[in-house]
Coordinates of C-alpha atoms and ligand atoms in Angstrom, one line a residue:
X1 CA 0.0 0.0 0.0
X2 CA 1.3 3.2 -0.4
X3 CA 1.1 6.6 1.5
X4 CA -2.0 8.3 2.5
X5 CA -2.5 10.8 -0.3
X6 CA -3.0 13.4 2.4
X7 CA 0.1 12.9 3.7
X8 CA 1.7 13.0 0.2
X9 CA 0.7 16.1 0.1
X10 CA 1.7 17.1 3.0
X11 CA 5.1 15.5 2.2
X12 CA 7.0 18.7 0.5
X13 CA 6.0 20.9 3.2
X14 CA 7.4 18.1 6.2
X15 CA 11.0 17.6 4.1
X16 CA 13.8 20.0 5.2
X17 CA 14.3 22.5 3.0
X18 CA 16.8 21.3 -0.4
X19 CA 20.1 20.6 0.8
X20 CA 21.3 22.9 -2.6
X21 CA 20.1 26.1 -0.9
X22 CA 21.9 28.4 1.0
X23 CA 21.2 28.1 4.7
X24 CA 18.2 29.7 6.4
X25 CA 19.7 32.1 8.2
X26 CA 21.3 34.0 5.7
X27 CA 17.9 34.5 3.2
X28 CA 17.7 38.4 4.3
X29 CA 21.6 39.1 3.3
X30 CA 20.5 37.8 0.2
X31 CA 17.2 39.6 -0.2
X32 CA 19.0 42.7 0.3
X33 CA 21.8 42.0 -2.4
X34 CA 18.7 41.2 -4.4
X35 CA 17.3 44.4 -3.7
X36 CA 20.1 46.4 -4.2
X37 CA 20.8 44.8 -7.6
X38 CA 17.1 46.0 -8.4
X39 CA 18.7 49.6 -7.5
X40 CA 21.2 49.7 -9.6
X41 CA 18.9 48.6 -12.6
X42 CA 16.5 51.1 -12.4
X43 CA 19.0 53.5 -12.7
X44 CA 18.8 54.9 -15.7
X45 CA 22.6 56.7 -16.5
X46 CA 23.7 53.0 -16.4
X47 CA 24.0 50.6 -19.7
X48 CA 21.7 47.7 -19.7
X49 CA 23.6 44.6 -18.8
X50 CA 22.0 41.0 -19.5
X51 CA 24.2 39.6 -17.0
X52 CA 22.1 41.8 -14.5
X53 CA 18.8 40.9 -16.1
X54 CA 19.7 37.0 -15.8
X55 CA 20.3 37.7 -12.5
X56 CA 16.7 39.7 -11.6
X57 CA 15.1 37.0 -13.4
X58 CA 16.8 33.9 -11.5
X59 CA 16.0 35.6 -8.6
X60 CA 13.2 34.2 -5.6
X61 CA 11.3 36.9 -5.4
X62 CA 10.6 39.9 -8.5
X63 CA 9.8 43.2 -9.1
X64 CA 7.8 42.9 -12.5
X65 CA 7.1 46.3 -13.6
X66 CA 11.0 47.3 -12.9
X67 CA 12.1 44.0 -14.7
X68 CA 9.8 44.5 -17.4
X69 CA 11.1 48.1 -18.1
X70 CA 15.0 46.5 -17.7
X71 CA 14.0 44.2 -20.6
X72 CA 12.6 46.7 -22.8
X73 CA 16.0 49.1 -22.4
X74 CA 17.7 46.1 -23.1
X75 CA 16.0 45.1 -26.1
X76 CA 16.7 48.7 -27.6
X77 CA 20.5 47.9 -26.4
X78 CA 20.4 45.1 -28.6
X79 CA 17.9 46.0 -31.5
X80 CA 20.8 47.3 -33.8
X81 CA 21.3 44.9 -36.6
X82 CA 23.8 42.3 -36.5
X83 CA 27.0 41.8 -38.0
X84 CA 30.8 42.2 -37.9
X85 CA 33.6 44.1 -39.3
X86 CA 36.7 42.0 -40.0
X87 CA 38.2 43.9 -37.7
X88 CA 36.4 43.4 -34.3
X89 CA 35.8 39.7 -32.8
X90 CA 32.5 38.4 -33.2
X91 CA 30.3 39.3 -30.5
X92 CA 29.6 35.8 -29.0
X93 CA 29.6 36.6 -25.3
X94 CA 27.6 39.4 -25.0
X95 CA 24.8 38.0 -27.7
X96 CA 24.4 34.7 -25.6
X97 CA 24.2 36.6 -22.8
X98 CA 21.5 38.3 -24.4
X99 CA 19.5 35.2 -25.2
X100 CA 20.3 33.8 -22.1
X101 CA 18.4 36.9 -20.4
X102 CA 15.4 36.6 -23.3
X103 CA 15.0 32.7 -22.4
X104 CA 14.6 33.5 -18.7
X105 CA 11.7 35.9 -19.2
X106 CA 8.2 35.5 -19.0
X107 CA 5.8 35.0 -20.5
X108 CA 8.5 34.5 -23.3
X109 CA 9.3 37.2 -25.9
X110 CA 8.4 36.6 -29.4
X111 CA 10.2 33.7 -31.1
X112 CA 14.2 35.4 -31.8
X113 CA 15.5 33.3 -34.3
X114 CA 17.4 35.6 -36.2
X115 CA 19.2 36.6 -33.0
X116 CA 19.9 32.4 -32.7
X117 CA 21.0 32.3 -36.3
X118 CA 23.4 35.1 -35.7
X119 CA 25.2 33.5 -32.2
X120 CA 25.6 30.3 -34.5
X121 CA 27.1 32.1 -36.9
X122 CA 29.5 34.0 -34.7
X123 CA 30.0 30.6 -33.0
X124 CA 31.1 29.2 -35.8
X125 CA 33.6 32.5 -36.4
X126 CA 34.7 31.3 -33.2
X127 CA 35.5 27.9 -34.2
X128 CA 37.0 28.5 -37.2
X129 CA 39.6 31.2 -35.5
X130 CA 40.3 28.5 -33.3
X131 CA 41.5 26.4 -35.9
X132 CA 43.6 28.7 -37.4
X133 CA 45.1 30.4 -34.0
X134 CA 44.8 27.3 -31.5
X135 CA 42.3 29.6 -29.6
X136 CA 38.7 31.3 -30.7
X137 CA 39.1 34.7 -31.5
X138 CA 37.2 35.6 -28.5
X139 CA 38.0 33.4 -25.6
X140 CA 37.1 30.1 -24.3
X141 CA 34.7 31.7 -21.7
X142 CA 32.5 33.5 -24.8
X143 CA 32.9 30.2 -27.0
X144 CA 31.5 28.3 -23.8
X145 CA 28.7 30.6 -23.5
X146 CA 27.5 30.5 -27.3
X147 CA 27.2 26.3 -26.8
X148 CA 25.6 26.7 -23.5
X149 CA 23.4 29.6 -25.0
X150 CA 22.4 27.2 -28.1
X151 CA 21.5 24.3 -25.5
X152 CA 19.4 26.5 -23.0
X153 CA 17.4 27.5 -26.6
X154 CA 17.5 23.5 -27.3
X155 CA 19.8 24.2 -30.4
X156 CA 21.9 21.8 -31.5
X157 CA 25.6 22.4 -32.3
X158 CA 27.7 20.7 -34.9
X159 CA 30.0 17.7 -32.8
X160 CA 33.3 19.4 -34.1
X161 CA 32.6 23.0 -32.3
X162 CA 31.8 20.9 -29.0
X163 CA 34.9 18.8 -29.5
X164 CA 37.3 22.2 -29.9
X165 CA 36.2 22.4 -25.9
X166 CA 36.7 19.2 -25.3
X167 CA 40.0 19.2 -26.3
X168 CA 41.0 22.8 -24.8
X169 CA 39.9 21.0 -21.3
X170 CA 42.0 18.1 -21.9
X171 CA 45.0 20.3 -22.4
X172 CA 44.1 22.8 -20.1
X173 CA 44.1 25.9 -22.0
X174 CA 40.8 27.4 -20.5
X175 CA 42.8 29.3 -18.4
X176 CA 44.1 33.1 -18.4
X177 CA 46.3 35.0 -16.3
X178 CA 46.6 31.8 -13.8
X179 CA 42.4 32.1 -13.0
X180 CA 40.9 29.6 -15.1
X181 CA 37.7 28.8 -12.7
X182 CA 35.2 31.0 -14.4
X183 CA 36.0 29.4 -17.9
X184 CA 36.3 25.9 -16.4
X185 CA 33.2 26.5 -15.4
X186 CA 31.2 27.8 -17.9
X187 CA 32.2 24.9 -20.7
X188 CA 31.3 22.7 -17.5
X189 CA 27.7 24.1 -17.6
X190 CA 27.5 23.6 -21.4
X191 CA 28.4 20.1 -21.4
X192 CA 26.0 19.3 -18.6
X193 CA 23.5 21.3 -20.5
X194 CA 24.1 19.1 -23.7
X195 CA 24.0 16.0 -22.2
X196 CA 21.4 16.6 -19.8
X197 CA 18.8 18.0 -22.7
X198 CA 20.1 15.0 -24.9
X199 CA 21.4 17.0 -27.5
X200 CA 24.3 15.1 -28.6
X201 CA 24.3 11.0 -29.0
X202 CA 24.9 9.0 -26.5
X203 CA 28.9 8.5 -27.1
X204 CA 29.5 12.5 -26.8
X205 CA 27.4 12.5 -23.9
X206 CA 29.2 10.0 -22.1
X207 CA 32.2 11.9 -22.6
X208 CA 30.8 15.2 -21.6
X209 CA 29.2 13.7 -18.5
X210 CA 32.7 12.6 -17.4
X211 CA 34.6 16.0 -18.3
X212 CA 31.9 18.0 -16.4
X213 CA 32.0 15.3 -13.5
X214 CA 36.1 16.5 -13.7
X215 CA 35.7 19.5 -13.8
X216 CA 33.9 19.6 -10.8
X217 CA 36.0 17.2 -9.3
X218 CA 39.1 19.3 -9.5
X219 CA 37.0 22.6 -8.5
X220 CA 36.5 20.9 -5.2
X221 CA 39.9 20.2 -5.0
X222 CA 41.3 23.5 -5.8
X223 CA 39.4 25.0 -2.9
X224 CA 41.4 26.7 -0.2
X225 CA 41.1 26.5 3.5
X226 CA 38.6 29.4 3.6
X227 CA 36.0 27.7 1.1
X228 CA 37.3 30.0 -2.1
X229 CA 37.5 28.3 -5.4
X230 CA 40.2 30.2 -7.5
X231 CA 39.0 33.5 -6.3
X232 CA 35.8 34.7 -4.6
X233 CA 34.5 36.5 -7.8
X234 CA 35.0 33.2 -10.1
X235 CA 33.9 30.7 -6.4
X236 CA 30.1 31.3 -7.8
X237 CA 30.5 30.1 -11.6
X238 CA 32.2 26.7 -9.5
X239 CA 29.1 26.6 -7.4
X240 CA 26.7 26.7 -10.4
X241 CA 28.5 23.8 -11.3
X242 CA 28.2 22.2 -8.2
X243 CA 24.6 22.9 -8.8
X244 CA 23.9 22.0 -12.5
X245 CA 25.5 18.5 -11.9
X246 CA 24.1 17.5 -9.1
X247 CA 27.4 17.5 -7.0
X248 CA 25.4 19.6 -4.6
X249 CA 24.3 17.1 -2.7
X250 CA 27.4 15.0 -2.1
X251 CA 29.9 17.9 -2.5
X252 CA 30.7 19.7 0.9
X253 CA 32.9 22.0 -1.5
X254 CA 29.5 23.1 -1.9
X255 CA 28.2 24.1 1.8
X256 CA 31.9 25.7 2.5
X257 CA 32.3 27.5 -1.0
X258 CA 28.7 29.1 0.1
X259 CA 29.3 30.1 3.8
X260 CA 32.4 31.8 2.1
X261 CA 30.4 33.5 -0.3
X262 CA 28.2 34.9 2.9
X263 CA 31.1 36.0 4.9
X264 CA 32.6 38.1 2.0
X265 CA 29.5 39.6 0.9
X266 CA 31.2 43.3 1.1
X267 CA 33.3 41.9 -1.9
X268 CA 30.2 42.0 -4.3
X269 CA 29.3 45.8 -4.4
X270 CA 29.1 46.4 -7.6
X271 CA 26.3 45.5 -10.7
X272 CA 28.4 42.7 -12.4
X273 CA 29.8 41.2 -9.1
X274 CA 26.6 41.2 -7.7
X275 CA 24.8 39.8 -10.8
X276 CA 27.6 37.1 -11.0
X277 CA 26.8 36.0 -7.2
X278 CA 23.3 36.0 -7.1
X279 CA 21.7 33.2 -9.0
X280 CA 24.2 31.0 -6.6
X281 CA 22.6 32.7 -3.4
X282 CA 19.4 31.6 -4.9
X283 CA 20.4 28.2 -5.7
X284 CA 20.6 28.2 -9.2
X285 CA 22.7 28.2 -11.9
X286 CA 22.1 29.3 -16.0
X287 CA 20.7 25.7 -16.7
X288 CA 18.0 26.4 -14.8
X289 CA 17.2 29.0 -17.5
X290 CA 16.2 25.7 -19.7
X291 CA 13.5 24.4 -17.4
X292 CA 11.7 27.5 -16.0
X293 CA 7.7 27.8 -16.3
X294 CA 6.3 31.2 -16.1
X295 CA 4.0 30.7 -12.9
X296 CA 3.0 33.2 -11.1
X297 CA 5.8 35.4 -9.6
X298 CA 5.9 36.9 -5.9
X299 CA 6.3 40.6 -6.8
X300 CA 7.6 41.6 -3.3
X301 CA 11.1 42.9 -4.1
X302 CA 11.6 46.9 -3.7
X303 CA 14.3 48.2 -5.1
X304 CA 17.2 49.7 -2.3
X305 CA 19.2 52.5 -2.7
X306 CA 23.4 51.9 -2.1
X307 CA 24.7 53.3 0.8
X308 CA 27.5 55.6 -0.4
X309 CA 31.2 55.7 0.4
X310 CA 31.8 56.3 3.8
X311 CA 34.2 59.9 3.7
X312 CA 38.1 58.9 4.3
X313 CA 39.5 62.4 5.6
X314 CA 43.4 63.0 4.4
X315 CA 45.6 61.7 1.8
X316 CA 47.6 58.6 1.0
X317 CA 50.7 58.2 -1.4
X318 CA 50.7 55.4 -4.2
X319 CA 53.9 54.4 -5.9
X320 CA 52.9 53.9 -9.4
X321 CA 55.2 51.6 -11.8
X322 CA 54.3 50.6 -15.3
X323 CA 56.3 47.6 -17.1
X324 CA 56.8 46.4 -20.4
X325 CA 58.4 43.1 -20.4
X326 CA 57.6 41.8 -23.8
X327 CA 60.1 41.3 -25.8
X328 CA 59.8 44.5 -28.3
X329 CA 60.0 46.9 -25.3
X330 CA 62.8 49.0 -25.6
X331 CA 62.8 49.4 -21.7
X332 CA 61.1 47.4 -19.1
X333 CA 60.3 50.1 -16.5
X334 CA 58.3 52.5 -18.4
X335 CA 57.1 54.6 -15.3
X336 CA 58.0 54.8 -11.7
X337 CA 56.7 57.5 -9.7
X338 CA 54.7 58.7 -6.6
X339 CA 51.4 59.9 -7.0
X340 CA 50.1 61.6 -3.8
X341 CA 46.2 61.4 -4.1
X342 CA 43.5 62.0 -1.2
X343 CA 42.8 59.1 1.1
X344 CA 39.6 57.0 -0.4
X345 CA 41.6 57.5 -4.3
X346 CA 41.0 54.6 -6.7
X347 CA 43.3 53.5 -8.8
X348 CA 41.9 55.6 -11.4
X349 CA 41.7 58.1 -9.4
X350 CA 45.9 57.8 -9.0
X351 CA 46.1 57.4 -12.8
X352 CA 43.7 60.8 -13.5
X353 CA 46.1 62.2 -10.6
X354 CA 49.4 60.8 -12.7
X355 CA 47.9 61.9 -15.7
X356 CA 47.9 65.9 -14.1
X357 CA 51.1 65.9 -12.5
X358 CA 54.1 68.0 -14.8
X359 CA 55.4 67.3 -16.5
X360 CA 52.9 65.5 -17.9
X361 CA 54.1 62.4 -19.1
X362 CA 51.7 59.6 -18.0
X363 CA 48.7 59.1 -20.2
X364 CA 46.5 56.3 -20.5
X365 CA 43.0 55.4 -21.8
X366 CA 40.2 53.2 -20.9
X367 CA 37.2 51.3 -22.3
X368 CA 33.6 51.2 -20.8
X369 CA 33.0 47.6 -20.5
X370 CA 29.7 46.2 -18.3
X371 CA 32.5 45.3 -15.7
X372 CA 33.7 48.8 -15.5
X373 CA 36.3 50.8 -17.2
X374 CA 38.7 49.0 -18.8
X375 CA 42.6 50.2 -19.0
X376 CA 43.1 49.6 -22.9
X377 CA 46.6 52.3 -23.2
X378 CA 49.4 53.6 -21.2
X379 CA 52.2 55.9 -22.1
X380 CA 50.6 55.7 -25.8
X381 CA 51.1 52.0 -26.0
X382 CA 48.4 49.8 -26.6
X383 CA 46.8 46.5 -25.5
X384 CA 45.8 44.7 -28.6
X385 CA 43.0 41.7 -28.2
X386 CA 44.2 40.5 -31.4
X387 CA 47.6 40.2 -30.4
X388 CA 46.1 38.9 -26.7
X389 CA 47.6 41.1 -24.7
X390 CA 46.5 43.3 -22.0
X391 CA 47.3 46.1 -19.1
X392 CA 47.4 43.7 -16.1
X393 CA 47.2 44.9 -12.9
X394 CA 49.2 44.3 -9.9
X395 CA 50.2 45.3 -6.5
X396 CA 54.1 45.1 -6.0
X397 CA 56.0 42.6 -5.6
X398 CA 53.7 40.2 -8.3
X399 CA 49.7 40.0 -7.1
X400 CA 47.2 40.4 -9.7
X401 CA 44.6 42.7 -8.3
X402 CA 41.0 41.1 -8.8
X403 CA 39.4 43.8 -9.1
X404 CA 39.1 46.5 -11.7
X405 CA 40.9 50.2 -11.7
X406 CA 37.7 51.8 -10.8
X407 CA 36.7 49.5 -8.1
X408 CA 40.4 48.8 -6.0
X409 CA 41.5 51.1 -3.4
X410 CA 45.1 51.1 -2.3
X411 CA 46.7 51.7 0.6
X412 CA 48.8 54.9 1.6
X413 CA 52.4 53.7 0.6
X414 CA 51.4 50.8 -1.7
X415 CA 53.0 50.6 -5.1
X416 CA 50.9 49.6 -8.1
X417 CA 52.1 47.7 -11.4
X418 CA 50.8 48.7 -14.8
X419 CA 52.2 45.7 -16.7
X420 CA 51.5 44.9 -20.4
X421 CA 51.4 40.8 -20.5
X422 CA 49.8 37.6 -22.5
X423 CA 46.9 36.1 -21.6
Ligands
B12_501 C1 38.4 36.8 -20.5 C2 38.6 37.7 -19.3 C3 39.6 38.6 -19.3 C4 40.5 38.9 -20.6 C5 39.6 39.8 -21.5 C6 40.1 39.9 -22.9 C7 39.1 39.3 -23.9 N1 39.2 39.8 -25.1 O1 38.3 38.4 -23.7 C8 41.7 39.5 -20.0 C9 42.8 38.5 -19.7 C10 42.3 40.7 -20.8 C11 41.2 40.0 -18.6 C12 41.8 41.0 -17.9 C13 41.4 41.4 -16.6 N2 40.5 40.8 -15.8 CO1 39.2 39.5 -16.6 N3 38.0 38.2 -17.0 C14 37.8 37.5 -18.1 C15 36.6 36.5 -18.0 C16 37.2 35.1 -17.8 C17 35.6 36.5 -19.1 C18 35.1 37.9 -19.5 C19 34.1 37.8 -20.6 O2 34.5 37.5 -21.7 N4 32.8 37.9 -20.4 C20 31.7 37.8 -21.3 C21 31.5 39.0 -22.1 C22 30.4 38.8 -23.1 O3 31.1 40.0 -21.3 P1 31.8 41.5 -21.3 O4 31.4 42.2 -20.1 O5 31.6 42.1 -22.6 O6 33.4 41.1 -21.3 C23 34.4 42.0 -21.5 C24 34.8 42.7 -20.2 O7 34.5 41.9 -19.1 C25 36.3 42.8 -20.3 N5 37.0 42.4 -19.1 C26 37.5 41.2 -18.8 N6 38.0 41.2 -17.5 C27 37.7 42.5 -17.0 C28 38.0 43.0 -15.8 C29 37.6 44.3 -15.5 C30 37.9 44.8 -14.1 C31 37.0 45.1 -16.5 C32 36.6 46.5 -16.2 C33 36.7 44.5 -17.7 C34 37.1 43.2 -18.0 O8 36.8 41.9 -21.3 C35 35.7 41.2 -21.8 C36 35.8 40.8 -23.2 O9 35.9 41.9 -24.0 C37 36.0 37.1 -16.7 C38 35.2 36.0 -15.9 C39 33.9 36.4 -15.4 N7 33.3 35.7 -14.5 O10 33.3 37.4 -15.9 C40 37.2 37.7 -15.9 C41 37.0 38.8 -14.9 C42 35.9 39.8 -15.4 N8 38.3 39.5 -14.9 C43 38.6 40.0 -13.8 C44 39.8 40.7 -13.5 C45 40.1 41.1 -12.1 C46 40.6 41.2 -14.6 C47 41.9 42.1 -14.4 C48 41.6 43.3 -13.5 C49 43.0 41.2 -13.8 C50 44.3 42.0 -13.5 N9 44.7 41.9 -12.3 O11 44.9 42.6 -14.4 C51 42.2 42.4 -15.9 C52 41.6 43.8 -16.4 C53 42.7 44.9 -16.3 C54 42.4 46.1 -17.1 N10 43.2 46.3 -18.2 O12 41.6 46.9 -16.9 C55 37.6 39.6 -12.7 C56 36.7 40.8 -12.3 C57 36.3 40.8 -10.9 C58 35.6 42.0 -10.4 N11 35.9 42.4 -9.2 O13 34.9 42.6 -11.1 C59 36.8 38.4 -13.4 C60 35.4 38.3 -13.0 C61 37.7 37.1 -13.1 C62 37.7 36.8 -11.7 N12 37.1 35.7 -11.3 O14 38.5 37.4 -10.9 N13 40.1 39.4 -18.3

């Protein structure tokens, strides 16, 4: 005999709550990240990101009218027609992130199949670059979005494209600058995608079911003592892996990779960190995308202002070094100066400072990305993406900074590396 059907329907209520959520306890931290996320969208002066939207519309609880209006900026964001100059990359990333966000709305937007045709089509740019340079022409991590994108919009993709990631796992060259989490993880998410939506016969699968069960695997090992995977900003694209593949419930990478995201909340105060985190908070990850139904949403989110910077009276000093090691350089200390700047100073704030000091001889120039501004020049010399090289930064003797110029503070007496490396 089986159960009583009352008491099967009193089952869900009786369980404890799924072990793949964060803890009780910690729901209003959480609400209020949420909240303050819902802030920063509805403030107009900033660029629609669909990295923000995905994470509004992963969320627990909504605001609908505030979403709605997010989607519609974004839609404008992305109405101008499609296409590429042989001079720029294709734009794989930021389209799939796109499509991501349109898959996660409800009810669902009209049918965007152009918009599919195109990421399969830059996709495939991808690929082919990556047969001719031994990498795509944008990176791993966009290439691993466009097949995860495809899958969410149960699109299949030619074997060959998914073997190129395949093999670039095998090898290990998913990584840059030493951080290769956030890649790892997102060519995780579209192999569990593929062979969790069947999309791929049942030989590929296999193999993509064991290189996302590695993957995961050798996430949990690379955790540190105080639960981060590679860094805290790439520990929640390991989590959604955790999450995707099940590993949740058998992992305790998992539990201890959350509670560290909870004690370093302070670390995600900005749109894109916070839209990165969130999903995780909630316990889900950009599969989920795949299986949502458009029920009925709690719309009990308001949105919450930031606090702002607390005032830091007085000034500091930053010693400010820029390198050229490659091997064209005709020098490799460019710059090496201090910059005296007042006491809460970014590090863009030392570089405008720099940039005013006589004689006048440090100049640089940045590119608004969603993540910020990003440092593209220094004294006239120029990153190149096609050349994969970049402005790295550091704080002396050799740490990469994980943050951006516009979000890290230094400290009075620190010295700060401008150096132009590989990735
Ligand atoms: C690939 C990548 C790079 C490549 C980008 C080149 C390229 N053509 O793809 C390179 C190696 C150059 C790079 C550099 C840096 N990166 Co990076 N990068 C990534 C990665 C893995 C994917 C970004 C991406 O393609 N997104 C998808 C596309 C569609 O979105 P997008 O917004 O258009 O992406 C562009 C911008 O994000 C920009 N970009 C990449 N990194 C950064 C970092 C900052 C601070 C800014 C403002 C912009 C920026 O390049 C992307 C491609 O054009 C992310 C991982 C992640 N979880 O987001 C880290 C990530 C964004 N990077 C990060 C960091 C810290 C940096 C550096 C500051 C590292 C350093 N110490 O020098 C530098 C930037 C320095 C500078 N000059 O301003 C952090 C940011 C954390 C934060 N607090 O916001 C992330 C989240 C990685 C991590 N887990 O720590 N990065």
């Amino acid at each position: 005999m089986g159960l009583p059907l009352v008491l099967l329907l009193l089952l869900p209520a009786l369980l404890p709550a799924r072990c793949c959520e964060p803890p009780e306890g910690s729901a209003g931290a959480v609400r209020a990240l949420s909240a303050r996320l819902l802030g920063l969208a509805g403030d107009p002066a900033r660029d629609p990101d669909p990295a923000v939207y995905l994470a509004l519309r992963l969320a627990r609880e909504h605001d609908p009218r505030l979403e709605r209006r997010y989607l519609e900026r974004l839609q404008d964001a992305f109405r101008h027609p499609y296409g590429r100059s042989a001079a720029e990359p294709p734009h794989t990333g930021r389209l799939a992130l796109y499509l991501l966000g349109l898959g996660a709305t409800c009810p669902p937007p009209g049918p965007h199949r152009s918009l599919v045709t195109w990421l399969k089509y830059y996709l495939e740019e991808d690929w082919k670059g990556s047969r001719r340079h031994g990498h795509p022409l944008t990176s791993y991590y966009q290439y691993g979005l466009g097949v995860l994108t495809l899958c969410v919009h149960h699109k299949r993709v030619r074997e060959e494209v998914i073997r190129r990631l395949l093999t670039a796992q095998h090898h290990g060259r998913l990584g840059h600058g030493g951080n290769a989490v956030d890649t790892e993880a997102v060519v995780a998410l579209a192999f569990t995608c593929l062979e969790q939506r069947r999309l791929v016969g049942t030989e590929l699968a296999a193999e993509l079911r064991a290189a996302a069960h590695g993957a995961s695997r050798s996430m949990a090992e690379a955790q540190g003592p105080d639960g981060v995977i590679g860094n805290i900003y790439s520990t929640p694209w390991a989590l959604q892996v955790f999450l995707a593949t099940g590993a949740c419930q058998t992992e305790p990478a998992f539990g201890r990779a959350v509670a560290a995201l909870l004690e370093n909340m302070e670390a995600f105060g900005t749109a894109p960190t916070m839209a990165q985190v969130l999903p995780v908070l909630h316990g889900r990850s950009y599969l989920d995308i795949a299986s949502m139904r458009c029920r009925e949403e709690p719309d009990t989110l308001t949105p919450l202002d930031m606090e702002p910077l607390a005032e830091v009276p007085g000034n500091k000093t930053v010693q400010l070094v820029v390198e050229c090691p490659l091997p064209w350089c005709y020098e490799l200390r460019l710059y090496d100066r201090p910059v005296p700047v007042p006491a809460a100073a970014s590090l863009l704030d030392v570089l405008q400072a720099a940039a005013a000091l006589e004689p006048h001889d440090f100049k640089f120039h940045t590119q608004d990305t969603p993540q910020g501004p990003f440092l593209t020049q220094v004294l006239g010399l120029e990153a190149r993406q096609e050349k994969r090289n970049y402005w790295q930064l550091l704080t002396a003797p050799n740490t990469p900074l994980q943050m951006g110029i516009a979000d890290y503070r230094p400290q009075d007496g620190e010295t700060l590396i401008l150096r132009l490396s590989e990735w």
